Tab-separated table of C-alpha atoms and ligand atoms in Angstrom:
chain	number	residue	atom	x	y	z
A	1	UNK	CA	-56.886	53.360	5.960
A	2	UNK	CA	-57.517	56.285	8.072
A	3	UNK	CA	-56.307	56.474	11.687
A	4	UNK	CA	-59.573	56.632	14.178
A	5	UNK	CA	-60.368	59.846	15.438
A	6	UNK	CA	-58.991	58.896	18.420
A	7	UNK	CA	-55.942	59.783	17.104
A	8	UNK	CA	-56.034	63.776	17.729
A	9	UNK	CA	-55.557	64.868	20.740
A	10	UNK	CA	-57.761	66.377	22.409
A	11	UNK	CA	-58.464	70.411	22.278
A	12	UNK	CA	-56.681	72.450	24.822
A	13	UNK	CA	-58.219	75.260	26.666
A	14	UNK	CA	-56.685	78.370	26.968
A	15	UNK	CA	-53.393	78.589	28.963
A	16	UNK	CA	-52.740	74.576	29.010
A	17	UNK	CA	-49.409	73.680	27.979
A	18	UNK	CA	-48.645	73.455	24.231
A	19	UNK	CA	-45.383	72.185	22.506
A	20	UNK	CA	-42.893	75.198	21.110
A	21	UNK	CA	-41.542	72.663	19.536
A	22	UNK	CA	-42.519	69.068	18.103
A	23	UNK	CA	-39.835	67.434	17.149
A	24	UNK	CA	-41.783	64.950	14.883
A	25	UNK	CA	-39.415	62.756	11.182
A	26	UNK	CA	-43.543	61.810	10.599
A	27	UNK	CA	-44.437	65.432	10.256
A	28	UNK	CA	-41.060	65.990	8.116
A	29	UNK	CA	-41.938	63.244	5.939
A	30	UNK	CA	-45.197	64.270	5.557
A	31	UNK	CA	-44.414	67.753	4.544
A	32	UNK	CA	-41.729	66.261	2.144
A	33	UNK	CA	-44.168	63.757	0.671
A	34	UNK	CA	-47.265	64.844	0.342
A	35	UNK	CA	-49.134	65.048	-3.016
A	36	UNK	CA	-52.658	66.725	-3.227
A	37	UNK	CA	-54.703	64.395	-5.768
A	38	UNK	CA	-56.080	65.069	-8.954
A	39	UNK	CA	-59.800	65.668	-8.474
A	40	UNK	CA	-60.699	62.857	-10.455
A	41	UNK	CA	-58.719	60.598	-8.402
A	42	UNK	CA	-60.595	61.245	-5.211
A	43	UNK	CA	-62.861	58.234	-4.690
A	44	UNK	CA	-64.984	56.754	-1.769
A	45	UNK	CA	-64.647	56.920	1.019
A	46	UNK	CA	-64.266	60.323	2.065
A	47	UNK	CA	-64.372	61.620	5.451
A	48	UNK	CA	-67.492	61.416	7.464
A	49	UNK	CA	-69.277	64.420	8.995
A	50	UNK	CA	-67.591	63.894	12.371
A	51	UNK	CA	-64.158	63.634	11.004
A	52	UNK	CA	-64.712	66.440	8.528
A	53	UNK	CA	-65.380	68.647	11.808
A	54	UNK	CA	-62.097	66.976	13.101
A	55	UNK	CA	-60.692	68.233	10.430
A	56	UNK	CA	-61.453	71.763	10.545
A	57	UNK	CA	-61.074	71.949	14.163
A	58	UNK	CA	-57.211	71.130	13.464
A	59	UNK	CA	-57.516	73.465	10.351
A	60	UNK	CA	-58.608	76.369	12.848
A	61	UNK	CA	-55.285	76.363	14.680
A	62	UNK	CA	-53.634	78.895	12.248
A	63	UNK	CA	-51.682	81.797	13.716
A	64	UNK	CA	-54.002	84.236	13.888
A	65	UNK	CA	-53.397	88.339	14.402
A	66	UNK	CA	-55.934	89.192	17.258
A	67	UNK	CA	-57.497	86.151	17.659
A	68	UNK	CA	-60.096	87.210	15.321
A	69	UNK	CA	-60.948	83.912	13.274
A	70	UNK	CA	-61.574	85.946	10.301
A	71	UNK	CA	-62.655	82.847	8.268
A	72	UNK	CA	-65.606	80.091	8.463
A	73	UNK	CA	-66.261	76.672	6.998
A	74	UNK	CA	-68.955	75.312	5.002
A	75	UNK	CA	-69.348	71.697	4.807
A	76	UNK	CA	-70.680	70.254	1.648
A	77	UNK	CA	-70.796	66.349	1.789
A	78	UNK	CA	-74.095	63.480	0.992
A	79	UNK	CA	-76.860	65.324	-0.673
A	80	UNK	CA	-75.688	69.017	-0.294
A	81	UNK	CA	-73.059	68.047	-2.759
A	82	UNK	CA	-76.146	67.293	-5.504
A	83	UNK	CA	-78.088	71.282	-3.785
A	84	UNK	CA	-74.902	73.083	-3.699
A	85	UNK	CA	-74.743	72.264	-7.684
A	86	UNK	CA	-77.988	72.995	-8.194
A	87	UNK	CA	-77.782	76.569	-6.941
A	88	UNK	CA	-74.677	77.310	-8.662
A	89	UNK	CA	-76.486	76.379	-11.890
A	90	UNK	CA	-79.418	78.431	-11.353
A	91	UNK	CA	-76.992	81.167	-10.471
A	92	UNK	CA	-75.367	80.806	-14.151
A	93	UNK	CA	-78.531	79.639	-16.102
A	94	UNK	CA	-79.501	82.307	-18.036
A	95	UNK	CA	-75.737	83.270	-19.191
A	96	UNK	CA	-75.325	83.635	-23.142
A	97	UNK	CA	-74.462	80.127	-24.624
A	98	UNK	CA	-74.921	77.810	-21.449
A	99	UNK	CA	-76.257	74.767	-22.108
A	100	UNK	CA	-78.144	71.816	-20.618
A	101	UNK	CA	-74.261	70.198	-21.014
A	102	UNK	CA	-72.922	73.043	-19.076
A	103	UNK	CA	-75.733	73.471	-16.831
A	104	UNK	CA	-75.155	69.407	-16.117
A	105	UNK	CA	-71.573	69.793	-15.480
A	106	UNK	CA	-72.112	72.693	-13.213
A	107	UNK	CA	-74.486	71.098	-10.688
A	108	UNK	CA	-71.943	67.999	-10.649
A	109	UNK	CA	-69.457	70.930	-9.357
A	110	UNK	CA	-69.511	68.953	-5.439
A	111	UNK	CA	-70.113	65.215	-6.745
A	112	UNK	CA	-66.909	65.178	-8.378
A	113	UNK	CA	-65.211	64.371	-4.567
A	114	UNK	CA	-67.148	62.553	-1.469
A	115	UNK	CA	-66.844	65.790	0.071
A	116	UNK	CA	-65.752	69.420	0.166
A	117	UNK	CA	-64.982	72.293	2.601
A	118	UNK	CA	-65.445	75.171	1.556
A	119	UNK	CA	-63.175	77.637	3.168
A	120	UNK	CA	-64.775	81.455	3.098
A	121	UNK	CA	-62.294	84.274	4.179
A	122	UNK	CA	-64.245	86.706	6.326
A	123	UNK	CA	-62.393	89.398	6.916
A	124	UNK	CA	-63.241	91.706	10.456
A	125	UNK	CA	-62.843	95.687	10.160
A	126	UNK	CA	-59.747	96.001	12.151
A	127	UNK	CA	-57.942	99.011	13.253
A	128	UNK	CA	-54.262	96.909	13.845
A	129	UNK	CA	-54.736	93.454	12.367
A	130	UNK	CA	-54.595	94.454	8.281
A	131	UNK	CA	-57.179	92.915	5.801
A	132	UNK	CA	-54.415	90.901	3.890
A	133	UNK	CA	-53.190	89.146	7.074
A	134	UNK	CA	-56.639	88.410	7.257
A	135	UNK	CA	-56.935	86.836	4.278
A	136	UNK	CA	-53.549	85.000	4.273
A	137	UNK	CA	-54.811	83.550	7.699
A	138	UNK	CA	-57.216	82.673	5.470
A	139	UNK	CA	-54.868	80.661	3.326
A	140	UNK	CA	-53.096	79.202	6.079
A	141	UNK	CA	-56.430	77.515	6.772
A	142	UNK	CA	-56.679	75.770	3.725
A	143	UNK	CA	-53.379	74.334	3.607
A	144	UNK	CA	-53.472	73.199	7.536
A	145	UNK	CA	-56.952	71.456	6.389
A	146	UNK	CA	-55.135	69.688	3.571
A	147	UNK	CA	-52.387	68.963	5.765
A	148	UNK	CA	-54.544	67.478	8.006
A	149	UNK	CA	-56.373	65.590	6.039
A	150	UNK	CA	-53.559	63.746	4.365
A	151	UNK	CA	-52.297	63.037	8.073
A	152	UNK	CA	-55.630	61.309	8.982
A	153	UNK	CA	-55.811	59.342	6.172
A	154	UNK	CA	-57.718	61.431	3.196
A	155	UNK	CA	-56.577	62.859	-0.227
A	156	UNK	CA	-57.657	65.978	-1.325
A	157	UNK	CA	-57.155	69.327	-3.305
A	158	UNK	CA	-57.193	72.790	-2.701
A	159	UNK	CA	-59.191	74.533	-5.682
A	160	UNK	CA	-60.936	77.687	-6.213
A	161	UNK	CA	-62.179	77.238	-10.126
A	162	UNK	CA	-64.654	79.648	-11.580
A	163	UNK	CA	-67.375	79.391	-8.488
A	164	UNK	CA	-64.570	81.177	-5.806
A	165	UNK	CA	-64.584	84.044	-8.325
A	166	UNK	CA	-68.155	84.673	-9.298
A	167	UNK	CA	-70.497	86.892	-7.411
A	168	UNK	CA	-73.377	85.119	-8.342
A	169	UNK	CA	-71.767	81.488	-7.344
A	170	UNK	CA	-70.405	83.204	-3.894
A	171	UNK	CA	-74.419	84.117	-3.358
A	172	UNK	CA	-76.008	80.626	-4.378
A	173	UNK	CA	-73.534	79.059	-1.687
A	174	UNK	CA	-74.275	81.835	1.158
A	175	UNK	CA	-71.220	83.880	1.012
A	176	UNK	CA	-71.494	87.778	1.854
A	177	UNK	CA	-70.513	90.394	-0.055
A	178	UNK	CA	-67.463	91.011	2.263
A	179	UNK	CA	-66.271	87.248	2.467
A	180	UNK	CA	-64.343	86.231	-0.564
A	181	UNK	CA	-64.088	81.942	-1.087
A	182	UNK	CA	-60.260	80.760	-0.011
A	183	UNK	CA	-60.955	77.795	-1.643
A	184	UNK	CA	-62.408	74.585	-1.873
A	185	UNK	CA	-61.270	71.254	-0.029
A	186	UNK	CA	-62.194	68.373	-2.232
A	187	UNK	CA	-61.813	65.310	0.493
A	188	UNK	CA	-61.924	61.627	-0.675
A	189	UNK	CA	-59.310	58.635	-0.933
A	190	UNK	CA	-56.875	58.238	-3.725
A	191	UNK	CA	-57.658	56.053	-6.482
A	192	UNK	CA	-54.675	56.313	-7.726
A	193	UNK	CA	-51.076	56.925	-6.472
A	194	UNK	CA	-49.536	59.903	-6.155
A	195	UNK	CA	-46.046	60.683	-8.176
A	196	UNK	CA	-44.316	63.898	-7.691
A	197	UNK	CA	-44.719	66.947	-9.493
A	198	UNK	CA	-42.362	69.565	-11.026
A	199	UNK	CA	-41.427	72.378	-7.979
A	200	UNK	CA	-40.299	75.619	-7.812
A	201	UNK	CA	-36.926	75.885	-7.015
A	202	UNK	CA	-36.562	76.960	-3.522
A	203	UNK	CA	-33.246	76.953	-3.947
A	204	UNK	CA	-33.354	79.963	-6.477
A	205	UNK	CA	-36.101	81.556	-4.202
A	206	UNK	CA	-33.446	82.031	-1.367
A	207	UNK	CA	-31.450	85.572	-0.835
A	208	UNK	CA	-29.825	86.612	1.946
A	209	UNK	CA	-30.433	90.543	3.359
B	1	LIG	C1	-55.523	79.054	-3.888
B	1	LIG	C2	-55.316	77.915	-4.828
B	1	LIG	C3	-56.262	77.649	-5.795
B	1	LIG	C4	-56.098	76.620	-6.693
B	1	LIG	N1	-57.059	76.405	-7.622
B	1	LIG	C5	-56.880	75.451	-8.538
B	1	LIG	C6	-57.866	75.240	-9.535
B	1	LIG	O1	-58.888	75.925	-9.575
B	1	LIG	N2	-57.627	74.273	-10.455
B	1	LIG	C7	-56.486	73.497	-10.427
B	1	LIG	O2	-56.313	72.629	-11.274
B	1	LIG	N3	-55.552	73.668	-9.462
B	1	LIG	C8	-55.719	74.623	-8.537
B	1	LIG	N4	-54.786	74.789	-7.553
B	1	LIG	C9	-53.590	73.901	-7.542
B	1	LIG	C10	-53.773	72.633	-6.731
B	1	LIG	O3	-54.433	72.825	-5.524
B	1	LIG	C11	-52.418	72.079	-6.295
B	1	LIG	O4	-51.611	73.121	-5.941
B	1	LIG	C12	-51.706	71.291	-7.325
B	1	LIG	O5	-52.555	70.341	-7.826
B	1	LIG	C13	-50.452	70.595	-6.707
B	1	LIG	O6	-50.608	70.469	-5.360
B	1	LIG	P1	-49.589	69.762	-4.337
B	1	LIG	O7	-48.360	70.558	-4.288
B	1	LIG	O8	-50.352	69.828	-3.038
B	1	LIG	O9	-49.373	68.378	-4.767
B	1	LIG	C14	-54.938	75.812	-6.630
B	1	LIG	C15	-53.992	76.071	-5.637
B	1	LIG	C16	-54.167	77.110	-4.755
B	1	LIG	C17	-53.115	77.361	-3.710
């Protein structure tokens, strides 16, 4: 059941007090037990157009080199899911071998999830803040958006798939030629629960200069 907006705090203005630190075992466990969900497994109901801007408000609140915000959100949730598809199929229609199957799966691309974010990385020309921190701020984005998410109430995924690497996708959805797509935030609850998967071990990640 997700918690009621209520539940965020409200946003701070510039200069109030915020916490250095935030000594939270919720946040702990959360980072130590969170699962994204398998995209099939997102279900209804997914968050609603208020909390999805909840959501990305939170997600905004990435460190940031020069406060530029080099990175926007596109909501696609109710019947933008169904025109979103559609223009990435028109965008692919006349490719060799696609077919009314493909072409059918392709403008599903949104109405596999109740919703999505799409998270565009838009990079500012920058004399001290480098393109790449840019685009990991980028990143950092998506993953507070997840994070968030799953702290509301919501499952989701972070995926990119074919569309965040296609020029002719990244036009049918309104991205510029000097944004790139971080990803996309598929948003729903879990029809299923979650079990862990096979990690990277940290462990044998770890050196010491
Ligand atoms: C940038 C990025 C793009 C991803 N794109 C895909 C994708 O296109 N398809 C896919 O199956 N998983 C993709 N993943 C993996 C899933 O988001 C996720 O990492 C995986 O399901 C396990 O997530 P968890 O550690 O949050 O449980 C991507 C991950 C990242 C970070």
């Amino acid at each position: 059941m997700p918690l009621p907006l209520s539940a965020i705090p409200p946003r701070l203005n510039d200069n109030d007090p915020a916490n250095a630190v935030c000594e939270s075992a919720e946040t702990l466990a959360l980072l130590a037990r969170r699962r994204s969900s398998k995209l099939m497994h997102l279900t209804e109901p997914g968050p609603t157009s208020a909390e999805i801007d909840a959501l990305i408000e939170l997600a905004a609140r990435v460190p940031d080199h020069g406060k530029i915000g080099p990175w926007r959100f596109v909501a696609i949730e109710g019947d933008a899911r169904a025109r979103a598809g559609a223009a990435l199929a028109e965008a692919i229609k006349t490719d060799e071998g696609v077919d009314e199957n493909r072409l059918g799966f392709v403008r599903d691309t949104f109405l596999r999830a109740p919703a999505c974010v799409m998270v565009v990385s838009a990079p500012q020309p920058n004399k001290k803040v480098p393109e790449w921190e840019q685009q990991l701020s980028a990143g950092a984005v998506c993953y507070n958006l997840l994070l968030a998410a799953h702290a509301l109430g919501y499952a989701g995924c972070w995926l990119t798939e074919w569309q965040a690497f296609d020029q002719r996708a990244a036009k049918a959805l309104g991205v510029g030629e000097s944004e790139r797509i971080a990803g996309f935030l598929y948003l729903g609850s879990p029809s299923q629960a979650a079990t862990e998967r096979t990690r990277a071990d940290a462990k044998a990640r770890i050196s010491r200069f």
